Amino acid sequence: MSHAAPLFTLVAGETSGDSLGAGLIRALRAHYPQARFEGVTGPLMRAEGCESLADIEALSLFGVSEVVGQIPRLLRLRRRLAAHVLSARPAAFIGIDAPAFNTGLELRLKSRGVPTVHYVCPTAWAWREGRTRHIRRAVDRLLAIFPFEEAFFARHGIPVTYVGHPLAGELPRHPNADTARRALGLEPGARWVGLLPGSRGAEVSRLGRPFLETARWLTRRSPGLRFVAPMANARVRALFEADLADYPDVDVTLIDGRSREVMRAVEVLLLASGTASLEALLAKTPMVVAYALSDSNYWIARSLSLIKTEHVSMPNLLAGRALVPEFLQQEASPDFMGPWLYRLLHAETARRRQIDAFDGIHARLALDADARAARAVVDLVEARP
């Protein structure tokens, strides 16, 4: 194939992957203006001119029960994609996240001579480290979005390039709380605390009440505090509203979506561990993080040593230390979370310790990930005869 007009096949697994794919396509076009793109796409990738072989919704699955029921269909889709790619022989196949689907596909393609790239490292550094053997056989180049991932995968003999995190390049280094409050219609003079109990029903079922109990704990010690909770979807809102009915003494404003604006608007955050903790870090908002699996899942994960890391929240993983308080399982209660939130509301030194560290991490993540990822793909393509 001519390097002047190469074909690239990209398979994205969810909304975040659609955004990564679109940015990568734009950056690859700077190197190859005549390049063609195809794959499993979302609306952002299609807007960049990527031909759709299947819609991203085909891979967007949550929860074991959903996945199990879909396995036959997913295997058929993977076989169809493999046959297509082996026929089309693209300059590179790029799997974006969705490791359960993509690394199996990459393994098949790499063994047949198609260069493979996997964008966003599987979390083998956190659990199931044995997956690294499979990844090493499946990928020619792994693209890491967090700096600590590069050393981990390199140690396992996997070619890896740290490209930075695209979100760190998109979000402002110095966000303005007043602007966010005006945009959300929140009273500018009040003291606002953000509650983010999670984006999935199971999380909200476990954390909704502990978060509201903690809000009550704070209200009794700081009268006049106001709380705002962005709701990820209608199901989450219904669950949280049902809990909220038992807390008439707590002033909570519910907002549909707009979690990033809420993060910028408030003084402190209480949130479920996950992607939200990275977004909160980039918003420079002091936080307390809670994490709750079902008791049986947590017991299995710990007893089988599936969880490898000392910390669970992204700010602490990126800092390499206990930068933000984390409260797991039974410790996710007002007795533990309340005093820390109170401290972050009232002690400037505790606030500054988090905010200054967040700013330094933001700088290390903002490296123009699209351009660096494209450069790594180009280097792989150009190294081929």
Short mmCIF file of C-alpha atoms in Angstrom, two decimals:
data_model
loop_
_atom_site.label_atom_id
_atom_site.label_comp_id
_atom_site.label_asym_id
_atom_site.label_seq_id
_atom_site.Cartn_x
_atom_site.Cartn_y
_atom_site.Cartn_z
CA MET A 1 0.00 0.00 0.00
CA SER A 2 1.15 3.53 -0.79
CA HIS A 3 2.06 5.52 2.30
CA ALA A 4 0.68 8.58 0.49
CA ALA A 5 -2.91 7.35 0.77
CA PRO A 6 -2.99 4.72 3.51
CA LEU A 7 -6.11 3.04 4.87
CA PHE A 8 -6.58 2.94 8.65
CA THR A 9 -9.15 0.75 10.44
CA LEU A 10 -10.23 1.99 13.87
CA VAL A 11 -12.52 0.19 16.33
CA ALA A 12 -13.82 2.35 19.20
CA GLY A 13 -15.72 0.81 22.10
CA GLU A 14 -17.67 3.65 23.72
CA THR A 15 -18.29 7.40 23.70
CA SER A 16 -14.85 8.28 25.07
CA GLY A 17 -13.31 6.11 22.35
CA ASP A 18 -15.29 7.98 19.69
CA SER A 19 -13.70 11.22 20.89
CA LEU A 20 -10.20 9.70 20.92
CA GLY A 21 -10.75 8.24 17.46
CA ALA A 22 -11.92 11.56 16.01
CA GLY A 23 -8.89 13.38 17.40
CA LEU A 24 -6.54 10.71 16.08
CA ILE A 25 -8.10 10.85 12.60
CA ARG A 26 -7.61 14.64 12.46
CA ALA A 27 -3.97 14.30 13.54
CA LEU A 28 -3.25 11.47 11.06
CA ARG A 29 -4.68 13.60 8.24
CA ALA A 30 -1.96 16.15 8.96
CA HIS A 31 0.57 13.45 7.95
CA TYR A 32 -1.50 11.78 5.22
CA PRO A 33 -4.01 14.22 3.63
CA GLN A 34 -5.24 11.46 1.29
CA ALA A 35 -5.68 8.83 4.02
CA ARG A 36 -8.89 6.81 4.25
CA PHE A 37 -10.49 5.72 7.50
CA GLU A 38 -13.06 3.02 8.34
CA GLY A 39 -14.17 1.10 11.40
CA VAL A 40 -16.55 0.83 14.32
CA THR A 41 -17.56 4.45 14.73
CA GLY A 42 -19.50 6.97 16.73
CA PRO A 43 -20.84 10.31 15.47
CA LEU A 44 -17.57 12.20 16.07
CA MET A 45 -15.52 9.72 14.03
CA ARG A 46 -18.08 9.76 11.23
CA ALA A 47 -17.98 13.58 11.20
CA GLU A 48 -14.23 13.28 10.52
CA GLY A 49 -14.96 11.17 7.44
CA CYS A 50 -14.52 7.69 8.92
CA GLU A 51 -16.60 5.12 7.01
CA SER A 52 -18.72 3.04 9.37
CA LEU A 53 -18.44 -0.74 9.32
CA ALA A 54 -20.58 -0.91 12.49
CA ASP A 55 -21.90 1.56 15.05
CA ILE A 56 -20.15 2.10 18.38
CA GLU A 57 -23.41 1.13 20.13
CA ALA A 58 -22.65 -2.47 19.13
CA LEU A 59 -19.83 -2.50 21.72
CA SER A 60 -21.20 -0.17 24.42
CA LEU A 61 -22.09 -2.67 27.12
CA PHE A 62 -22.20 -2.38 30.91
CA GLY A 63 -22.47 -5.13 33.48
CA VAL A 64 -21.67 -8.83 33.28
CA SER A 65 -25.26 -9.90 32.62
CA GLU A 66 -25.54 -7.61 29.59
CA VAL A 67 -22.22 -8.81 28.17
CA VAL A 68 -22.94 -12.52 28.65
CA GLY A 69 -26.18 -12.30 26.69
CA GLN A 70 -24.41 -10.51 23.86
CA ILE A 71 -21.38 -12.81 23.50
CA PRO A 72 -22.60 -14.70 20.38
CA ARG A 73 -23.38 -11.44 18.57
CA LEU A 74 -20.03 -9.89 19.61
CA LEU A 75 -18.12 -12.96 18.40
CA ARG A 76 -19.90 -12.77 15.04
CA LEU A 77 -19.05 -9.08 14.74
CA ARG A 78 -15.40 -9.76 15.60
CA ARG A 79 -15.17 -12.53 12.98
CA ARG A 80 -16.76 -10.26 10.37
CA LEU A 81 -14.34 -7.42 11.19
CA ALA A 82 -11.32 -9.75 11.12
CA ALA A 83 -12.28 -11.09 7.69
CA HIS A 84 -12.82 -7.57 6.38
CA VAL A 85 -9.51 -6.21 7.73
CA LEU A 86 -7.51 -9.18 6.43
CA SER A 87 -9.04 -8.55 3.01
CA ALA A 88 -8.56 -4.75 3.08
CA ARG A 89 -4.98 -4.93 4.53
CA PRO A 90 -4.91 -1.45 6.13
CA ALA A 91 -1.63 0.32 6.93
CA ALA A 92 -2.57 -0.18 10.59
CA PHE A 93 -5.43 -1.45 12.72
CA ILE A 94 -6.11 0.77 15.75
CA GLY A 95 -8.21 -0.63 18.60
CA ILE A 96 -9.42 2.14 20.92
CA ASP A 97 -10.09 0.93 24.46
CA ALA A 98 -12.65 -1.97 24.67
CA PRO A 99 -9.78 -4.41 25.43
CA ALA A 100 -11.98 -7.50 25.82
CA PHE A 101 -13.14 -7.07 22.23
CA ASN A 102 -10.14 -5.40 20.61
CA THR A 103 -7.16 -7.39 21.89
CA GLY A 104 -8.69 -10.64 20.61
CA LEU A 105 -9.15 -9.01 17.22
CA GLU A 106 -5.64 -7.51 17.30
CA LEU A 107 -4.14 -10.93 18.12
CA ARG A 108 -5.71 -12.45 15.02
CA LEU A 109 -4.67 -9.55 12.78
CA LYS A 110 -1.10 -9.24 14.04
CA SER A 111 -0.49 -12.96 13.50
CA ARG A 112 -1.48 -12.41 9.86
CA GLY A 113 0.86 -9.45 9.34
CA VAL A 114 -1.44 -6.44 9.95
CA PRO A 115 0.29 -3.79 12.14
CA THR A 116 -1.75 -3.31 15.32
CA VAL A 117 -2.02 -0.37 17.71
CA HIS A 118 -4.02 -0.33 20.94
CA TYR A 119 -4.96 3.13 22.23
CA VAL A 120 -5.65 3.37 26.02
CA CYS A 121 -3.90 0.75 28.12
CA PRO A 122 -5.97 -2.08 29.61
CA THR A 123 -5.90 -1.76 33.41
CA ALA A 124 -3.60 -4.75 33.89
CA TRP A 125 -1.55 -2.59 36.29
CA ALA A 126 -4.56 -2.58 38.64
CA TRP A 127 -5.88 -6.12 38.34
CA ARG A 128 -5.29 -9.37 36.39
CA GLU A 129 -1.65 -8.62 35.61
CA GLY A 130 -1.48 -11.91 33.69
CA ARG A 131 -3.26 -10.20 30.79
CA THR A 132 0.05 -8.60 29.80
CA ARG A 133 1.13 -11.84 28.05
CA HIS A 134 -1.94 -11.67 25.80
CA ILE A 135 -1.43 -7.94 25.13
CA ARG A 136 2.24 -8.52 24.20
CA ARG A 137 1.20 -11.06 21.56
CA ALA A 138 -1.62 -8.84 20.25
CA VAL A 139 -0.13 -5.36 19.79
CA ASP A 140 2.78 -3.81 17.92
CA ARG A 141 2.37 -0.51 19.78
CA LEU A 142 0.43 0.40 22.92
CA LEU A 143 -0.53 4.07 23.44
CA ALA A 144 -0.68 5.07 27.12
CA ILE A 145 -2.64 8.08 28.37
CA PHE A 146 -1.19 8.01 31.92
CA PRO A 147 2.53 8.31 32.69
CA PHE A 148 2.71 5.43 35.21
CA GLU A 149 1.42 3.01 32.56
CA GLU A 150 4.49 3.41 30.34
CA ALA A 151 6.92 1.93 32.88
CA PHE A 152 4.52 -0.89 33.82
CA PHE A 153 3.96 -2.17 30.27
CA ALA A 154 7.58 -1.62 29.20
CA ARG A 155 8.61 -3.82 32.13
CA HIS A 156 6.43 -6.55 30.60
CA GLY A 157 8.16 -6.25 27.23
CA ILE A 158 5.33 -4.41 25.46
CA PRO A 159 6.26 -1.55 23.07
CA VAL A 160 4.50 1.45 24.64
CA THR A 161 4.38 5.21 24.04
CA TYR A 162 3.04 7.70 26.57
CA VAL A 163 0.99 10.29 24.63
CA GLY A 164 -0.71 12.25 27.44
CA HIS A 165 -4.42 12.57 28.15
CA PRO A 166 -6.61 14.31 25.52
CA LEU A 167 -8.96 15.69 28.20
CA ALA A 168 -6.07 17.51 29.88
CA GLY A 169 -5.48 19.40 26.64
CA GLU A 170 -9.17 20.29 26.25
CA LEU A 171 -9.92 21.56 29.75
CA PRO A 172 -8.60 24.92 31.03
CA ARG A 173 -5.67 24.95 33.47
CA HIS A 174 -7.36 27.68 35.55
CA PRO A 175 -11.15 27.21 35.47
CA ASN A 176 -13.48 29.90 36.80
CA ALA A 177 -16.01 28.86 39.48
CA ASP A 178 -18.17 32.01 39.12
CA THR A 179 -18.61 31.43 35.38
CA ALA A 180 -19.66 27.82 36.01
CA ARG A 181 -22.15 28.87 38.71
CA ARG A 182 -23.76 31.46 36.43
CA ALA A 183 -24.03 28.91 33.61
CA LEU A 184 -25.78 26.45 35.96
CA GLY A 185 -28.00 29.07 37.60
CA LEU A 186 -26.54 28.39 41.06
CA GLU A 187 -26.67 31.19 43.64
CA PRO A 188 -23.24 32.86 43.38
CA GLY A 189 -22.85 33.83 47.06
CA ALA A 190 -23.70 30.43 48.56
CA ARG A 191 -21.20 27.73 49.59
CA TRP A 192 -21.71 24.78 47.24
CA VAL A 193 -20.63 21.16 47.68
CA GLY A 194 -20.84 18.68 44.79
CA LEU A 195 -22.21 15.14 45.21
CA LEU A 196 -21.40 12.64 42.44
CA PRO A 197 -22.54 9.19 43.58
CA GLY A 198 -21.71 7.51 40.24
CA SER A 199 -22.99 7.06 36.71
CA ARG A 200 -24.37 3.53 37.08
CA GLY A 201 -27.35 2.27 39.01
CA ALA A 202 -25.39 -0.16 41.17
CA GLU A 203 -23.00 2.59 42.31
CA VAL A 204 -25.80 4.97 43.20
CA SER A 205 -27.67 2.22 45.05
CA ARG A 206 -24.62 1.68 47.27
CA LEU A 207 -23.40 5.28 47.64
CA GLY A 208 -26.56 7.43 47.45
CA ARG A 209 -27.51 7.15 51.11
CA PRO A 210 -23.95 7.39 52.53
CA PHE A 211 -23.46 10.56 50.44
CA LEU A 212 -26.72 12.08 51.71
CA GLU A 213 -25.92 11.07 55.31
CA THR A 214 -22.58 12.87 54.87
CA ALA A 215 -24.37 15.94 53.46
CA ARG A 216 -26.60 15.94 56.57
CA TRP A 217 -23.48 15.60 58.80
CA LEU A 218 -21.96 18.67 57.10
CA THR A 219 -25.19 20.70 57.17
CA ARG A 220 -25.44 20.29 60.94
CA ARG A 221 -21.91 21.65 61.36
CA SER A 222 -22.00 24.27 58.61
CA PRO A 223 -25.57 25.58 58.35
CA GLY A 224 -26.31 27.19 54.99
CA LEU A 225 -24.27 24.75 52.92
CA ARG A 226 -25.88 23.96 49.57
CA PHE A 227 -25.39 20.73 47.64
CA VAL A 228 -25.61 20.11 43.91
CA ALA A 229 -25.69 16.66 42.31
CA PRO A 230 -25.31 16.15 38.55
CA MET A 231 -27.27 13.09 37.46
CA ALA A 232 -25.73 10.96 34.70
CA ASN A 233 -29.04 9.63 33.35
CA ALA A 234 -32.74 9.18 34.13
CA ARG A 235 -32.26 5.85 35.96
CA VAL A 236 -29.61 7.29 38.26
CA ARG A 237 -31.79 10.34 38.92
CA ALA A 238 -34.78 8.17 39.89
CA LEU A 239 -32.66 6.13 42.34
CA PHE A 240 -31.09 9.20 43.93
CA GLU A 241 -34.40 11.07 44.18
CA ALA A 242 -35.91 8.11 46.02
CA ASP A 243 -33.10 8.33 48.61
CA LEU A 244 -33.29 12.12 48.75
CA ALA A 245 -36.95 11.99 49.86
CA ASP A 246 -35.69 10.82 53.29
CA TYR A 247 -33.44 13.90 53.71
CA PRO A 248 -35.74 16.96 53.70
CA ASP A 249 -33.24 18.84 55.90
CA VAL A 250 -30.51 18.71 53.23
CA ASP A 251 -30.58 21.32 50.45
CA VAL A 252 -29.73 19.40 47.26
CA THR A 253 -30.16 20.74 43.71
CA LEU A 254 -30.30 18.03 41.03
CA ILE A 255 -28.98 18.80 37.54
CA ASP A 256 -29.23 16.53 34.50
CA GLY A 257 -25.71 15.91 33.17
CA ARG A 258 -23.26 18.86 33.09
CA SER A 259 -20.99 17.20 35.65
CA ARG A 260 -17.86 19.04 34.46
CA GLU A 261 -19.54 22.41 35.01
CA VAL A 262 -20.69 21.29 38.46
CA MET A 263 -17.14 20.24 39.32
CA ARG A 264 -15.89 23.73 38.46
CA ALA A 265 -18.72 25.48 40.31
CA VAL A 266 -18.35 23.92 43.78
CA GLU A 267 -15.86 24.35 46.62
CA VAL A 268 -15.42 20.63 47.34
CA LEU A 269 -16.57 17.34 45.85
CA LEU A 270 -17.66 14.00 47.25
CA LEU A 271 -17.57 11.52 44.41
CA ALA A 272 -17.51 7.87 43.42
CA SER A 273 -14.14 6.61 42.23
CA GLY A 274 -13.86 6.44 38.44
CA THR A 275 -13.36 8.76 35.50
CA ALA A 276 -15.03 11.55 37.48
CA SER A 277 -12.05 11.78 39.83
CA LEU A 278 -9.75 12.62 36.90
CA GLU A 279 -12.20 15.25 35.63
CA ALA A 280 -12.40 16.71 39.16
CA LEU A 281 -8.60 16.86 39.31
CA LEU A 282 -8.55 18.77 36.01
CA ALA A 283 -11.23 21.12 37.43
CA LYS A 284 -8.83 21.76 40.37
CA THR A 285 -11.58 21.08 42.91
CA PRO A 286 -10.60 19.50 46.26
CA MET A 287 -12.26 16.13 46.70
CA VAL A 288 -13.01 13.08 48.82
CA VAL A 289 -13.39 9.78 46.93
CA ALA A 290 -15.61 6.83 47.84
CA TYR A 291 -15.54 3.33 46.37
CA ALA A 292 -18.06 0.57 46.95
CA LEU A 293 -18.28 -2.81 45.27
CA SER A 294 -20.84 -5.34 46.41
CA ASP A 295 -19.43 -7.11 49.49
CA SER A 296 -19.06 -10.39 47.59
CA ASN A 297 -17.24 -8.80 44.63
CA TYR A 298 -14.91 -6.88 46.95
CA TRP A 299 -14.12 -10.03 48.94
CA ILE A 300 -13.38 -11.97 45.73
CA ALA A 301 -11.20 -9.19 44.32
CA ARG A 302 -9.15 -8.83 47.51
CA SER A 303 -8.89 -12.52 48.42
CA LEU A 304 -7.75 -13.49 44.91
CA SER A 305 -5.33 -10.52 44.86
CA LEU A 306 -7.01 -9.24 41.70
CA ILE A 307 -6.64 -5.64 42.94
CA LYS A 308 -2.94 -4.82 42.71
CA THR A 309 -2.75 -1.12 43.51
CA GLU A 310 -2.41 0.58 46.88
CA HIS A 311 -4.79 3.35 45.74
CA VAL A 312 -8.03 3.21 43.73
CA SER A 313 -8.61 6.83 42.66
CA MET A 314 -6.88 8.30 39.63
CA PRO A 315 -5.53 11.39 41.48
CA ASN A 316 -3.67 9.12 43.91
CA LEU A 317 -2.43 6.79 41.16
CA LEU A 318 -1.11 9.80 39.24
CA ALA A 319 0.42 11.41 42.32
CA GLY A 320 1.95 8.13 43.48
CA ARG A 321 0.77 8.89 47.02
CA ALA A 322 -2.33 9.47 49.15
CA LEU A 323 -3.14 12.93 47.78
CA VAL A 324 -6.94 12.71 48.17
CA PRO A 325 -8.75 10.76 50.90
CA GLU A 326 -10.24 7.45 49.71
CA PHE A 327 -12.92 5.62 51.65
CA LEU A 328 -13.69 2.05 50.59
CA GLN A 329 -16.64 -0.18 51.42
CA GLN A 330 -17.84 0.35 55.04
CA GLU A 331 -15.54 3.38 55.47
CA ALA A 332 -17.65 5.24 52.87
CA SER A 333 -19.69 6.70 55.74
CA PRO A 334 -20.31 10.17 57.23
CA ASP A 335 -18.02 9.42 60.20
CA PHE A 336 -15.05 9.15 57.81
CA MET A 337 -16.04 11.32 54.84
CA GLY A 338 -17.66 14.18 56.77
CA PRO A 339 -14.60 15.37 58.74
CA TRP A 340 -12.44 15.37 55.62
CA LEU A 341 -14.95 17.40 53.61
CA TYR A 342 -15.31 19.82 56.54
CA ARG A 343 -11.54 20.23 56.60
CA LEU A 344 -11.40 20.88 52.84
CA LEU A 345 -14.14 23.50 53.22
CA HIS A 346 -12.53 25.33 56.11
CA ALA A 347 -8.75 24.74 56.06
CA GLU A 348 -6.98 26.62 53.26
CA THR A 349 -3.75 24.61 53.67
CA ALA A 350 -5.58 21.32 53.08
CA ARG A 351 -7.29 22.80 50.01
CA ARG A 352 -4.07 24.23 48.55
CA ARG A 353 -2.23 20.93 49.04
CA GLN A 354 -4.67 19.21 46.71
CA ILE A 355 -5.10 22.08 44.22
CA ASP A 356 -1.36 22.69 43.71
CA ALA A 357 -0.74 18.97 43.14
CA PHE A 358 -3.68 18.81 40.69
CA ASP A 359 -2.18 21.67 38.67
CA GLY A 360 1.19 19.91 38.41
CA ILE A 361 -0.47 16.68 37.28
CA HIS A 362 -2.56 18.57 34.71
CA ALA A 363 0.63 20.00 33.20
CA ARG A 364 2.17 16.51 32.90
CA LEU A 365 -0.95 15.13 31.19
CA ALA A 366 -1.46 17.97 28.68
CA LEU A 367 0.96 16.92 25.91
CA ASP A 368 -1.22 17.18 22.76
CA ALA A 369 -2.22 13.53 22.88
CA ASP A 370 -3.78 13.49 19.41
CA ALA A 371 -0.54 14.60 17.75
CA ARG A 372 1.66 12.26 19.81
CA ALA A 373 -0.63 9.28 19.18
CA ALA A 374 -0.63 10.02 15.43
CA ARG A 375 3.18 10.28 15.42
CA ALA A 376 3.46 6.84 17.05
CA VAL A 377 1.13 5.35 14.40
CA VAL A 378 3.04 7.05 11.57
CA ASP A 379 6.36 5.73 12.92
CA LEU A 380 4.94 2.21 12.96
CA VAL A 381 3.59 2.52 9.39
CA GLU A 382 6.78 4.09 8.01
CA ALA A 383 8.96 1.40 9.59
CA ARG A 384 7.20 -1.23 7.46
CA PRO A 385 8.80 -2.03 4.09
#
